[in-house]
PDB file of C-alpha atoms in Angstrom:
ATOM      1  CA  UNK A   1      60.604 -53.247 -83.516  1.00  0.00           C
ATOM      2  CA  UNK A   2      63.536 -51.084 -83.463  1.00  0.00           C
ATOM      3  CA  UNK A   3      66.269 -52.465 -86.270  1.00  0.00           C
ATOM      4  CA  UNK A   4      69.200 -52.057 -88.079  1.00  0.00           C
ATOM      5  CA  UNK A   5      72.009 -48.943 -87.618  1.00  0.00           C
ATOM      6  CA  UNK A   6      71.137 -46.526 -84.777  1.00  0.00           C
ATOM      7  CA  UNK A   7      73.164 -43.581 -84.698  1.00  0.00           C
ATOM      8  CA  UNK A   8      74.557 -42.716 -81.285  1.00  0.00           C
ATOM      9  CA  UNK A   9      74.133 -38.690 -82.333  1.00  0.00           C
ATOM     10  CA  UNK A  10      76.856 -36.565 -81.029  1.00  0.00           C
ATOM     11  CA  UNK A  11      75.586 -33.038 -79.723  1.00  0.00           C
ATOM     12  CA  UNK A  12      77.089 -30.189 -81.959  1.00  0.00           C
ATOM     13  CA  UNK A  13      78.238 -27.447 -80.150  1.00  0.00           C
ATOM     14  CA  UNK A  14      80.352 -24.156 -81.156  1.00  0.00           C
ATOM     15  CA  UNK A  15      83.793 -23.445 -79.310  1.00  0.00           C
ATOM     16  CA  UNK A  16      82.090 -21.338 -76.707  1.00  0.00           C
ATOM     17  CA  UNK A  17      80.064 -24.785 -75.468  1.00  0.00           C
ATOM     18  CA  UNK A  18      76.874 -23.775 -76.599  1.00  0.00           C
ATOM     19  CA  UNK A  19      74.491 -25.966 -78.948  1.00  0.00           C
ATOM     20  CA  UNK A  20      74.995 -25.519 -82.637  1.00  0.00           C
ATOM     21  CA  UNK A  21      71.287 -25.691 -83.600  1.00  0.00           C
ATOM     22  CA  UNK A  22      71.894 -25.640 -87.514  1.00  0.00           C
ATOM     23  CA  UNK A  23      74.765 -28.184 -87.780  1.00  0.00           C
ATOM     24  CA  UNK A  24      72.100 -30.939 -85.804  1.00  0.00           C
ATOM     25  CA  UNK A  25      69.819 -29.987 -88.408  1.00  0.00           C
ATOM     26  CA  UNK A  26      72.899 -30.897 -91.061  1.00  0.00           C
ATOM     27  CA  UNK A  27      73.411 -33.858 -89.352  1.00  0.00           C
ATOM     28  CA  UNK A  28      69.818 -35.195 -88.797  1.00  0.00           C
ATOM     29  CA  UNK A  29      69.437 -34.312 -92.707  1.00  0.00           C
ATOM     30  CA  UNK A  30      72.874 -36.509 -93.081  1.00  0.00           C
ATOM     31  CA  UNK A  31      71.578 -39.681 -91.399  1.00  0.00           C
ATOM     32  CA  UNK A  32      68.095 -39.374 -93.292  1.00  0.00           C
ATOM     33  CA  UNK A  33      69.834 -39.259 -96.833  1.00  0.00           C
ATOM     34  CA  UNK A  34      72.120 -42.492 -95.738  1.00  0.00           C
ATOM     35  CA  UNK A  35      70.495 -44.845 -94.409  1.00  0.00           C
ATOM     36  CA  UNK A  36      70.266 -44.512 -90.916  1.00  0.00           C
ATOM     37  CA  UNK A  37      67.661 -46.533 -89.104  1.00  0.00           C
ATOM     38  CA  UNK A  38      66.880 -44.470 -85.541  1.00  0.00           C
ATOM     39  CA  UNK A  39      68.438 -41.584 -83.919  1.00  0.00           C
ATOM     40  CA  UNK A  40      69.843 -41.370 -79.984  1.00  0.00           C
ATOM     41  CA  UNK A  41      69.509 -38.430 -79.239  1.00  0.00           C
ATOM     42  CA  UNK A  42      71.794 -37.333 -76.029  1.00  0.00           C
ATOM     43  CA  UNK A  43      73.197 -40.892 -75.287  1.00  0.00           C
ATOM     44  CA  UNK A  44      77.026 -41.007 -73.771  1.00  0.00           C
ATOM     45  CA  UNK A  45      77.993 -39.876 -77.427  1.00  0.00           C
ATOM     46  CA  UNK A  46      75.645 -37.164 -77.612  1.00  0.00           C
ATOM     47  CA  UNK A  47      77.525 -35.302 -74.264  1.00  0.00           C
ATOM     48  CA  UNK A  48      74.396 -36.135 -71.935  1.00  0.00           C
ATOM     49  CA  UNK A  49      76.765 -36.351 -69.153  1.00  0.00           C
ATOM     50  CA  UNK A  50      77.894 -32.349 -69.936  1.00  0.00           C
ATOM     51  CA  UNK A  51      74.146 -31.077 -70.487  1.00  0.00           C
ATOM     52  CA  UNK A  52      72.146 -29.659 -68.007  1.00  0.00           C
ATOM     53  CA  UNK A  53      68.213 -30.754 -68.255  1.00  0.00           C
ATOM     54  CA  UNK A  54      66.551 -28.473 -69.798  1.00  0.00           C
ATOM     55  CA  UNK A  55      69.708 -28.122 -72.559  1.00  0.00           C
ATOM     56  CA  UNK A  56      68.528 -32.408 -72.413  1.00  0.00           C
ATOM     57  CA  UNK A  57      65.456 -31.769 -73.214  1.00  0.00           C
ATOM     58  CA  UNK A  58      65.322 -29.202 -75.832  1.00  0.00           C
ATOM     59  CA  UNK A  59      67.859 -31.330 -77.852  1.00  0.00           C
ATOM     60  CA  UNK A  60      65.412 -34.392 -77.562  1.00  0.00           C
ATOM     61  CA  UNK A  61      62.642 -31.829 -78.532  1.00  0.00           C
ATOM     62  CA  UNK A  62      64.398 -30.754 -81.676  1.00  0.00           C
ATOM     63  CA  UNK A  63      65.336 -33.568 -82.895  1.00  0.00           C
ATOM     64  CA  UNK A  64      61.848 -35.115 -82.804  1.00  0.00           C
ATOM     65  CA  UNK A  65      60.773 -32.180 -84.563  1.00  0.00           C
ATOM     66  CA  UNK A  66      63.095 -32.118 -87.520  1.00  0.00           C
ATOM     67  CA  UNK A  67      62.868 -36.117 -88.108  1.00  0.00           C
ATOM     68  CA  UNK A  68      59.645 -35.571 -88.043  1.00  0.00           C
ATOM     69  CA  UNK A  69      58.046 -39.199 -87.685  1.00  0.00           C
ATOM     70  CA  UNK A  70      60.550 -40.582 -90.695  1.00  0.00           C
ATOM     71  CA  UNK A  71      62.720 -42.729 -88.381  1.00  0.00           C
ATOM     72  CA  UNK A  72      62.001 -43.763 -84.885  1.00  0.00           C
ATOM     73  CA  UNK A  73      64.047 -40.970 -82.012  1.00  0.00           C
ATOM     74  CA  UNK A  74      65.221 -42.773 -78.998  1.00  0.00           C
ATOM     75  CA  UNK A  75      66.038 -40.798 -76.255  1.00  0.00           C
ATOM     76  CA  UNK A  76      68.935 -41.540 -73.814  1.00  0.00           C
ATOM     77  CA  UNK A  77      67.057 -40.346 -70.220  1.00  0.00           C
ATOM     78  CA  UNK A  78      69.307 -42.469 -68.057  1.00  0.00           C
ATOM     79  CA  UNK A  79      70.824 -41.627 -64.923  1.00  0.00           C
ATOM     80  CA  UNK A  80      71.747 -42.894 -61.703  1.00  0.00           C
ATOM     81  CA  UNK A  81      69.204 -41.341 -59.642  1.00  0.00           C
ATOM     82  CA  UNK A  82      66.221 -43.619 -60.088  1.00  0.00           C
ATOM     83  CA  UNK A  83      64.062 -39.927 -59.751  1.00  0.00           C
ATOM     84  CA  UNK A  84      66.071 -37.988 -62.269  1.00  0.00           C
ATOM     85  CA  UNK A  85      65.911 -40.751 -64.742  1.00  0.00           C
ATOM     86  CA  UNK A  86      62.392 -41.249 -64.217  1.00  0.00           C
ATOM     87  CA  UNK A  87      61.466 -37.113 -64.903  1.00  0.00           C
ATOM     88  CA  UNK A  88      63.844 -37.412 -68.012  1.00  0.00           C
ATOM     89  CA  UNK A  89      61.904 -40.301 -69.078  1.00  0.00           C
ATOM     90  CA  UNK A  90      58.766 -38.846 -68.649  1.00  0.00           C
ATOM     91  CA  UNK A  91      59.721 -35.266 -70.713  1.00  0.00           C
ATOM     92  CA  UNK A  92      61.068 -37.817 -73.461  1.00  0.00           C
ATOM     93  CA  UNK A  93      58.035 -39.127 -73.763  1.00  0.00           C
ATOM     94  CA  UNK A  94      56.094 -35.250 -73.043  1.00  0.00           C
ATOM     95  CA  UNK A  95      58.333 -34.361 -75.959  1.00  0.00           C
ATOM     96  CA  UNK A  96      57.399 -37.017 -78.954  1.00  0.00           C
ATOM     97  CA  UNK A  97      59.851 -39.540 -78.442  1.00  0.00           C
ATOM     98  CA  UNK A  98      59.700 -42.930 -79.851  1.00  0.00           C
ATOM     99  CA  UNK A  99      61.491 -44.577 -77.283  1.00  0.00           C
ATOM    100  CA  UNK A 100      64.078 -44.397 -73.929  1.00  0.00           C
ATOM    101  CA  UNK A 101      67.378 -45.573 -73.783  1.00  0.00           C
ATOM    102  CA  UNK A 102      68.684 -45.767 -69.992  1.00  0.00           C
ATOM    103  CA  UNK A 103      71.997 -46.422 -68.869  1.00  0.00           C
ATOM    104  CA  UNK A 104      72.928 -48.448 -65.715  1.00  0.00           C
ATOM    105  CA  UNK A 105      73.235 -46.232 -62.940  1.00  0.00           C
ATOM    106  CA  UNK A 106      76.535 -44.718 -62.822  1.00  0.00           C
ATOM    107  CA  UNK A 107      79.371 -44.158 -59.896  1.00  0.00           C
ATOM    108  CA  UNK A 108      76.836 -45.395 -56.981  1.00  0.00           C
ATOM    109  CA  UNK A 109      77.713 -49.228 -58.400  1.00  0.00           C
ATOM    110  CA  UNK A 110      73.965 -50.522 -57.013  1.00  0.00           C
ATOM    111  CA  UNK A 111      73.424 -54.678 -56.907  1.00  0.00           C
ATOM    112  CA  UNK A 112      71.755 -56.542 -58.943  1.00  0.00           C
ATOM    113  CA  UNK A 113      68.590 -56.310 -57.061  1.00  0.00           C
ATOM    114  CA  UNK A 114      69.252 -52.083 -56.929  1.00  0.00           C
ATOM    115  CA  UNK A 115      69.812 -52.780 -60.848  1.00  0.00           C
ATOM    116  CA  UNK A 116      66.191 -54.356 -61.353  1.00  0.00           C
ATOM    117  CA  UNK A 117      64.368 -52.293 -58.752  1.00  0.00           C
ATOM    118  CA  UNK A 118      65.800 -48.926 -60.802  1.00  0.00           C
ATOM    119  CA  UNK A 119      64.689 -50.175 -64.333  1.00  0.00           C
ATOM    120  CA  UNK A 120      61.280 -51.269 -63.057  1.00  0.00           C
ATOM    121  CA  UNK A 121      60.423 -48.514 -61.513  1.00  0.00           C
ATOM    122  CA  UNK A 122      61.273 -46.327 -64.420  1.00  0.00           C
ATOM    123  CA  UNK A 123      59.237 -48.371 -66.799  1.00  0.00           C
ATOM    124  CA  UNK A 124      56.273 -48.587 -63.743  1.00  0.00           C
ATOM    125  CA  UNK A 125      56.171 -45.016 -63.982  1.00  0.00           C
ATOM    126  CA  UNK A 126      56.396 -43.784 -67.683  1.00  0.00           C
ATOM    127  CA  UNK A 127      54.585 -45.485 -70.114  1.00  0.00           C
ATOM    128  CA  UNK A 128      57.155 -45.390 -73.166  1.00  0.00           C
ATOM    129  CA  UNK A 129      59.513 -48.033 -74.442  1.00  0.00           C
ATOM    130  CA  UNK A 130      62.536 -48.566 -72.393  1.00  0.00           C
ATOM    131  CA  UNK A 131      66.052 -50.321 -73.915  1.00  0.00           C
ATOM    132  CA  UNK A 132      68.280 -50.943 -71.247  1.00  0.00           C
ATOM    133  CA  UNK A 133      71.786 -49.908 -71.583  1.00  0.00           C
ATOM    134  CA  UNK A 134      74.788 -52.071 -69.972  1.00  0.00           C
ATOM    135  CA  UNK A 135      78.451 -50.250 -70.750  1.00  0.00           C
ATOM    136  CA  UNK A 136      79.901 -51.561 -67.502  1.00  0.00           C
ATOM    137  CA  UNK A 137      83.441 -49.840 -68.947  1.00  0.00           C
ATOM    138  CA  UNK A 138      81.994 -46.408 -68.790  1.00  0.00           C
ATOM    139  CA  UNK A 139      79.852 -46.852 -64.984  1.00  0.00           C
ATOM    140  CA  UNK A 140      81.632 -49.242 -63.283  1.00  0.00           C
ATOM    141  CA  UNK A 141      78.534 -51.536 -62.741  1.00  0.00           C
ATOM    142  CA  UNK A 142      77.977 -54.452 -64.679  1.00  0.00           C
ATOM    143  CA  UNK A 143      74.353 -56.098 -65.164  1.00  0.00           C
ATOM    144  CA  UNK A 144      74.345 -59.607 -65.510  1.00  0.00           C
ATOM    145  CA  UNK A 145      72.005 -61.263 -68.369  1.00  0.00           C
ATOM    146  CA  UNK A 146      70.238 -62.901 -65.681  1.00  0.00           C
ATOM    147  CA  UNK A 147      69.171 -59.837 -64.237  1.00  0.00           C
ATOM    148  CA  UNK A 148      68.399 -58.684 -68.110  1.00  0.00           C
ATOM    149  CA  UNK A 149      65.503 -61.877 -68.463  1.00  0.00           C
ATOM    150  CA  UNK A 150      64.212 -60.811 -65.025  1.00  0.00           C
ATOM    151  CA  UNK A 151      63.785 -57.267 -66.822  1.00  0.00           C
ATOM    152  CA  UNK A 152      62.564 -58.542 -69.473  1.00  0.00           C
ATOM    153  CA  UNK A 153      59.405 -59.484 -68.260  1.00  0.00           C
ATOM    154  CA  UNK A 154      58.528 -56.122 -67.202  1.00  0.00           C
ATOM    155  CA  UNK A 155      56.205 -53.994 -69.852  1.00  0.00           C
ATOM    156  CA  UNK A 156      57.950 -51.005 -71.270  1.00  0.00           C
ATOM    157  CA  UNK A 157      61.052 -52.895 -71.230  1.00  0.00           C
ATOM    158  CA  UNK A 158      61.535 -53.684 -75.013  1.00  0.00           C
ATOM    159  CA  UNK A 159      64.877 -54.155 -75.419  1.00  0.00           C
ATOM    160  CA  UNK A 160      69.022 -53.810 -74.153  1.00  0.00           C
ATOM    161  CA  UNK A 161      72.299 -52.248 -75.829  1.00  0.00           C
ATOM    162  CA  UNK A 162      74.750 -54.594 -74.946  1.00  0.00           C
ATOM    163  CA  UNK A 163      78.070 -53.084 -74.605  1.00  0.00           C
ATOM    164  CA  UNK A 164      80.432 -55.327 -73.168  1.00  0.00           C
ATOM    165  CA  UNK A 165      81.894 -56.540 -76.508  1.00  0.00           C
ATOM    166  CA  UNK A 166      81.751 -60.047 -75.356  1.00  0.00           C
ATOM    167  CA  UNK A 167      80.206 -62.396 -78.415  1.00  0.00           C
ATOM    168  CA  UNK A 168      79.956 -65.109 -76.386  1.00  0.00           C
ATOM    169  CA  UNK A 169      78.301 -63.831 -73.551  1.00  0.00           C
ATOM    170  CA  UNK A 170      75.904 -61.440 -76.202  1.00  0.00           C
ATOM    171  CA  UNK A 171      74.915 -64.749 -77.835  1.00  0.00           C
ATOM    172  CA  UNK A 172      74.235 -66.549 -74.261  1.00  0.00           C
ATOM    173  CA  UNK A 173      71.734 -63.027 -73.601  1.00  0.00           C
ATOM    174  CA  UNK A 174      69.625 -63.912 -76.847  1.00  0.00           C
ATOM    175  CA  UNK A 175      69.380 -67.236 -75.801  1.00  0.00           C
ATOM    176  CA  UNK A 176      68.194 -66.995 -72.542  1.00  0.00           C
ATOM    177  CA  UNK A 177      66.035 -64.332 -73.978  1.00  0.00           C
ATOM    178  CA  UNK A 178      64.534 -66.043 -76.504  1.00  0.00           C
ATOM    179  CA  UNK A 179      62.787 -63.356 -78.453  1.00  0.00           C
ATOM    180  CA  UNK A 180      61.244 -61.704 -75.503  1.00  0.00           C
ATOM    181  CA  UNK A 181      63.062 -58.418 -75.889  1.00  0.00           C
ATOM    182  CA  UNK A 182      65.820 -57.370 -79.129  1.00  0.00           C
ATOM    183  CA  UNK A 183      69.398 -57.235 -78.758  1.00  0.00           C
ATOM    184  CA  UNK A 184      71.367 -54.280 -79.965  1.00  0.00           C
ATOM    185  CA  UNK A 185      74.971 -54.007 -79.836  1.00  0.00           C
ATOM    186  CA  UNK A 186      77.024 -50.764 -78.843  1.00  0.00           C
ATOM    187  CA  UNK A 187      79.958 -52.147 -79.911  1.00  0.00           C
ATOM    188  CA  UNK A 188      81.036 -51.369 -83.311  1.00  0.00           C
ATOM    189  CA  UNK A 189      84.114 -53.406 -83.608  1.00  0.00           C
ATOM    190  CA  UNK A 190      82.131 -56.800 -83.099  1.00  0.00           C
ATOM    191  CA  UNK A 191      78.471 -55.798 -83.975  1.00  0.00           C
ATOM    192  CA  UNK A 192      78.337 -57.644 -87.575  1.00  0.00           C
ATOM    193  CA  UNK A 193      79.159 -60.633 -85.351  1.00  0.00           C
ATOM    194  CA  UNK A 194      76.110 -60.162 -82.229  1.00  0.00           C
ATOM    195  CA  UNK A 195      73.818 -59.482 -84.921  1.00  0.00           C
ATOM    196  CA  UNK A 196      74.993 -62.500 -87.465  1.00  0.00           C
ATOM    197  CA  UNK A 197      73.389 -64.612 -84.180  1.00  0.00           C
ATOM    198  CA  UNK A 198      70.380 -62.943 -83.262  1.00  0.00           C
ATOM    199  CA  UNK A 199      71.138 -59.412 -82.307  1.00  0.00           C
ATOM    200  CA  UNK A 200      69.157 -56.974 -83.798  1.00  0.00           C
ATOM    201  CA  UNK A 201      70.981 -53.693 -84.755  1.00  0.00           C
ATOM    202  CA  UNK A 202      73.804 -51.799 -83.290  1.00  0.00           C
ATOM    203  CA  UNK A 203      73.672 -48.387 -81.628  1.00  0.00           C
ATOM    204  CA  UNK A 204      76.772 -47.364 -82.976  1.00  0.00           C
ATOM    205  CA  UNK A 205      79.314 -43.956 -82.764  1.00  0.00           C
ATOM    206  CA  UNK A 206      80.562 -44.971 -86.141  1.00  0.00           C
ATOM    207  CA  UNK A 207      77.657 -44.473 -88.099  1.00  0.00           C
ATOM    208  CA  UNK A 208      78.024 -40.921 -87.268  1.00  0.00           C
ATOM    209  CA  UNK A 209      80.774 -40.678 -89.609  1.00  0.00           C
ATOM    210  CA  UNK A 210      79.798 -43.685 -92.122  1.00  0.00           C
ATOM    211  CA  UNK A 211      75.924 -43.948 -92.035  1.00  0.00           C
ATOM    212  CA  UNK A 212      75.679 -45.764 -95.359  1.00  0.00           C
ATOM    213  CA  UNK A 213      78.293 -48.401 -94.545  1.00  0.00           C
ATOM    214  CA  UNK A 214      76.867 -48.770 -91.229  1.00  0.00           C
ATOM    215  CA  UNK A 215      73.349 -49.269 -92.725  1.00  0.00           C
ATOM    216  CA  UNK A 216      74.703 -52.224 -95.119  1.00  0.00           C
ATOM    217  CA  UNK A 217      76.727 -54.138 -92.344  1.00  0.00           C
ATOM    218  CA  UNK A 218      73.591 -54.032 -90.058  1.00  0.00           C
ATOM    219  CA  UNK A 219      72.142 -55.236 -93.472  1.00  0.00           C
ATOM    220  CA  UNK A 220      73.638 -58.143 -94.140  1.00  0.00           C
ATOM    221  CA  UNK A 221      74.488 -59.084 -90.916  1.00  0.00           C
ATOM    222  CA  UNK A 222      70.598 -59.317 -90.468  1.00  0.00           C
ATOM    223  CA  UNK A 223      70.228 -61.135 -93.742  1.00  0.00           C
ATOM    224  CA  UNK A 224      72.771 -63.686 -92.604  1.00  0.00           C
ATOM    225  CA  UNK A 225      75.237 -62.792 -95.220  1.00  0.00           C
ATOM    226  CA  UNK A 226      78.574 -62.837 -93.490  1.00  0.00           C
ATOM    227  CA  UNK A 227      81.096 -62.254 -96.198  1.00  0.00           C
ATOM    228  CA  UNK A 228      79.486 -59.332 -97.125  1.00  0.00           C
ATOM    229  CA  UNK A 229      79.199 -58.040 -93.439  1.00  0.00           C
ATOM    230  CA  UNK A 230      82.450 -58.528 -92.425  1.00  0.00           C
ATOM    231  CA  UNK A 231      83.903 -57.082 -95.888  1.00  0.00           C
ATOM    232  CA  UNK A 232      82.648 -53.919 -94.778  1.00  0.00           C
ATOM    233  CA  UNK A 233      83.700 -54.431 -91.199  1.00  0.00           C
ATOM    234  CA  UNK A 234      87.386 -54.982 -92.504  1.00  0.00           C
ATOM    235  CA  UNK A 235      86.617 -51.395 -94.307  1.00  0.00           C
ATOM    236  CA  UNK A 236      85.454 -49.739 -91.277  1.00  0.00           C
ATOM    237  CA  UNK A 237      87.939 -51.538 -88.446  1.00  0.00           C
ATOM    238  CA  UNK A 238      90.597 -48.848 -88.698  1.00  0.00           C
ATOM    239  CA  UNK A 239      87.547 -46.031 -87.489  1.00  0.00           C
ATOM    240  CA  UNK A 240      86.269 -48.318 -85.223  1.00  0.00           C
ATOM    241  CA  UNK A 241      89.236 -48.667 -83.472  1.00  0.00           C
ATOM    242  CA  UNK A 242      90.841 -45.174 -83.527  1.00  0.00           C
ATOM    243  CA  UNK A 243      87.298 -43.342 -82.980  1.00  0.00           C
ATOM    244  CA  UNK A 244      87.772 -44.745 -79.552  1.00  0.00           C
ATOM    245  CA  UNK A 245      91.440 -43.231 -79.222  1.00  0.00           C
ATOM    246  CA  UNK A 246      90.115 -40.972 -76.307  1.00  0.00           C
ATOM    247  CA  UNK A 247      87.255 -41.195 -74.565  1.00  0.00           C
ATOM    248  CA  UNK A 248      83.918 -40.703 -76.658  1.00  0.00           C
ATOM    249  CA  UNK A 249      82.665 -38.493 -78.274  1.00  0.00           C
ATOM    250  CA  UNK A 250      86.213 -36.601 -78.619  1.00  0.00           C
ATOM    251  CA  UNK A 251      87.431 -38.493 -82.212  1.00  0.00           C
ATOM    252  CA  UNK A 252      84.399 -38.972 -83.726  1.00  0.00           C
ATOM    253  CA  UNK A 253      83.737 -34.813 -82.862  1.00  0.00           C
ATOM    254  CA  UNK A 254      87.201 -34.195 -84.292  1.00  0.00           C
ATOM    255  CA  UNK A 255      86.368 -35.861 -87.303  1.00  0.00           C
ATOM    256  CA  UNK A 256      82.936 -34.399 -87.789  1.00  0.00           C
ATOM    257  CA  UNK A 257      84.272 -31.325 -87.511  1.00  0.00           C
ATOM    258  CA  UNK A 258      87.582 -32.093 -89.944  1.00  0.00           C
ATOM    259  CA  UNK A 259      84.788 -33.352 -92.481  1.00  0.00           C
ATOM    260  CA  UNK A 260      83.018 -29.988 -92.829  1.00  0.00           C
ATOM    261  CA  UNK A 261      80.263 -31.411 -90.708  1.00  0.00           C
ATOM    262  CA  UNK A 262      79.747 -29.574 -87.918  1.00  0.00           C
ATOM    263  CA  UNK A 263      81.403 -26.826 -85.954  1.00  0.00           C
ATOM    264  CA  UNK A 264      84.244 -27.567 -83.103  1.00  0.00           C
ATOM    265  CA  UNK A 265      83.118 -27.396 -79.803  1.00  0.00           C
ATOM    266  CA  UNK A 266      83.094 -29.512 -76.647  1.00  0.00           C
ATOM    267  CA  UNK A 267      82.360 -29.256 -72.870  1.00  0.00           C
ATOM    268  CA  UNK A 268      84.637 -29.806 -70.343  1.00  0.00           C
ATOM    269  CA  UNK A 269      85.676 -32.023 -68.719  1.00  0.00           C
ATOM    270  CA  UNK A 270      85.425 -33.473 -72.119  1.00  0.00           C
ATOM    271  CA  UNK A 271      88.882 -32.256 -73.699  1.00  0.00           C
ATOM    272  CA  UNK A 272      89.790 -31.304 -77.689  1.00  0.00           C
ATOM    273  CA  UNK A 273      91.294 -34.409 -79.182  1.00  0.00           C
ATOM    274  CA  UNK A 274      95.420 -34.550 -78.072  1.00  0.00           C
ATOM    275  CA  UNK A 275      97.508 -33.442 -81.524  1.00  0.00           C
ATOM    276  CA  UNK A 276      99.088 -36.273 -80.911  1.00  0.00           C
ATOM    277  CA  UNK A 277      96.323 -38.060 -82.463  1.00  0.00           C
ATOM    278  CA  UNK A 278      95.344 -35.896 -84.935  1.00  0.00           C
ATOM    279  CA  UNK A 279      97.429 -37.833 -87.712  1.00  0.00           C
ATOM    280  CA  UNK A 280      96.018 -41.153 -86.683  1.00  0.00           C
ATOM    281  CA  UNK A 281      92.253 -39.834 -87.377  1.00  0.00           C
ATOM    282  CA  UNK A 282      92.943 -38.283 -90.266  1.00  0.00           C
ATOM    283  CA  UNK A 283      94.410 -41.446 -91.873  1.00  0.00           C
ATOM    284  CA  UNK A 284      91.317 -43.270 -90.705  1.00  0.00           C
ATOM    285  CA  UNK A 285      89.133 -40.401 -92.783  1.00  0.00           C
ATOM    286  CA  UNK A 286      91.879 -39.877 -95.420  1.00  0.00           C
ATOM    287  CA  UNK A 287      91.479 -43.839 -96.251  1.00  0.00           C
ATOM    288  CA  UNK A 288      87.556 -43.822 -96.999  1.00  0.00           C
ATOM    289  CA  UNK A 289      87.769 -40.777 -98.725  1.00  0.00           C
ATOM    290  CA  UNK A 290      86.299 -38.254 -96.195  1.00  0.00           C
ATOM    291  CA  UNK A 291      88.607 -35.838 -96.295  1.00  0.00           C
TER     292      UNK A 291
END
């Protein structure tokens, strides 16, 4: 089983919007050295949304090559045609991934049943591990945990990001799970707490500035130790909150980029981060010492 702190990877990229092959190679090197548990590669954070397939796939390609077997490489290959996500699936898998990670179909806001259909089919026709992703904030559809359990029985379907933020309704989904498929969060703000009661890792945006500390929350938030967990989530709150200024990835790109990490590029409609808010981010990285 997948554990612990998964990286939500942004995509580097120089000002002219194309791919900055050696800083994802810094990165990747970056995660390895601190801790990281898995890598998304092109999930929401990783601009999937801005790439065009074959860009998609040769990302998902790299990285699988440079990690190189050393942590597991999830692949985000959702989309909402249930086709699409189906051929993105299947060159994830072509391509050496570990495992699938598919967002709820965005925009076309399908029911329930349209919800279940979508992620069977997917996992019907590829065989490769699927984790489901709900972030009704970001596609305007929301699946409910009852249509998660139905899912849940379906082989291929090992697991679900669960994105809302709600603890309460996070702990109700590993209940009525019980065990059948893991739990991740995608919430960094409130992960320490979904995995302190069964969840069992976060996919997180934070850990691509803080690996380490996101490693030792996931830690002892899986060991059961809560002081320690939510000491480091009192370090980390003031990221957590301003990474998410604008929309993702533009903060946690600025800061990469204002840490020496990678170069400074982004595709439209994806904007630079506003000045406005440059102070605000730089306080966040000034205050752990990252800058």
């Amino acid at each position: 089983m997948i554990s612990g702190s998964i990286v939500a990877l942004v995509t580097p990229m120089f000002e002219d919007g194309s791919l900055d092959w050696g800083s994802l190679d810094n990165l990747l090197d970056f995660h390895l050295a601190n801790g990281t548990n898995a890598i998304v590669a092109v999930g929401t954070t990783g601009e999937s949304a801005t790439l065009d397939p074959s860009e998609h796939c040769k990302v998902i390609e790299h990285v699988v090559k440079k990690i190189a077997g050393r942590i597991p490489v999830i692949a985000g290959t959702g989309a909402n045609s249930t086709t699409e996500a189906i051929e993105l699936t299947q060159a994830a898998k072509n391509l050496g991934a570990d495992a699938c990670l598919l967002v709820s179909p965005y925009y076309n806001k399908p029911t329930q049943e349209g919800l279940y259909l979508h992620h069977r089919k997917i996992a019907e026709s590829v065989e490769i591990d699927q984790i489901l992703y709900n972030v009704p904030g970001r596609t305007a559809v929301d699946m409910a945990n009852e249509t998660v359990v139905r899912l849940a029985q379906v082989p291929n379907i090992t697991g679900i990001k669960d994105a809302t933020g709600d603890i309460s309704r996070g702990a109700r989904l590993i209940q009525q799970l019980a065990g059948q498929i893991p739990v991740y969060s995608g919430d960094d703000a409130t992960a320490y707490k979904l995995i302190l009661v069964g969840a069992k890792g976060n996919i997180s945006v934070t850990a691509n500035i803080l690996p380490k500390m996101m490693s030792d929350l996931c830690t002892f938030a899986a060991a059961g130790n809560e002081a320690e967990a939510k000491a480091i989530n009192d370090l980390l709150a003031k990221l957590n909150e301003r990474l998410f200024i604008e929309s993702n990835p533009i903060p946690v790109k600025y800061a990469l980029n204002k840490m020496g990490l990678m170069s400074n590029g982004i595709r439209l409609p994806l904007t630079y981060l506003s000045e406005t808010f440059h102070s605000l981010i730089d306080e966040a990285l000034q205050e752990r010492n990252l800058i």
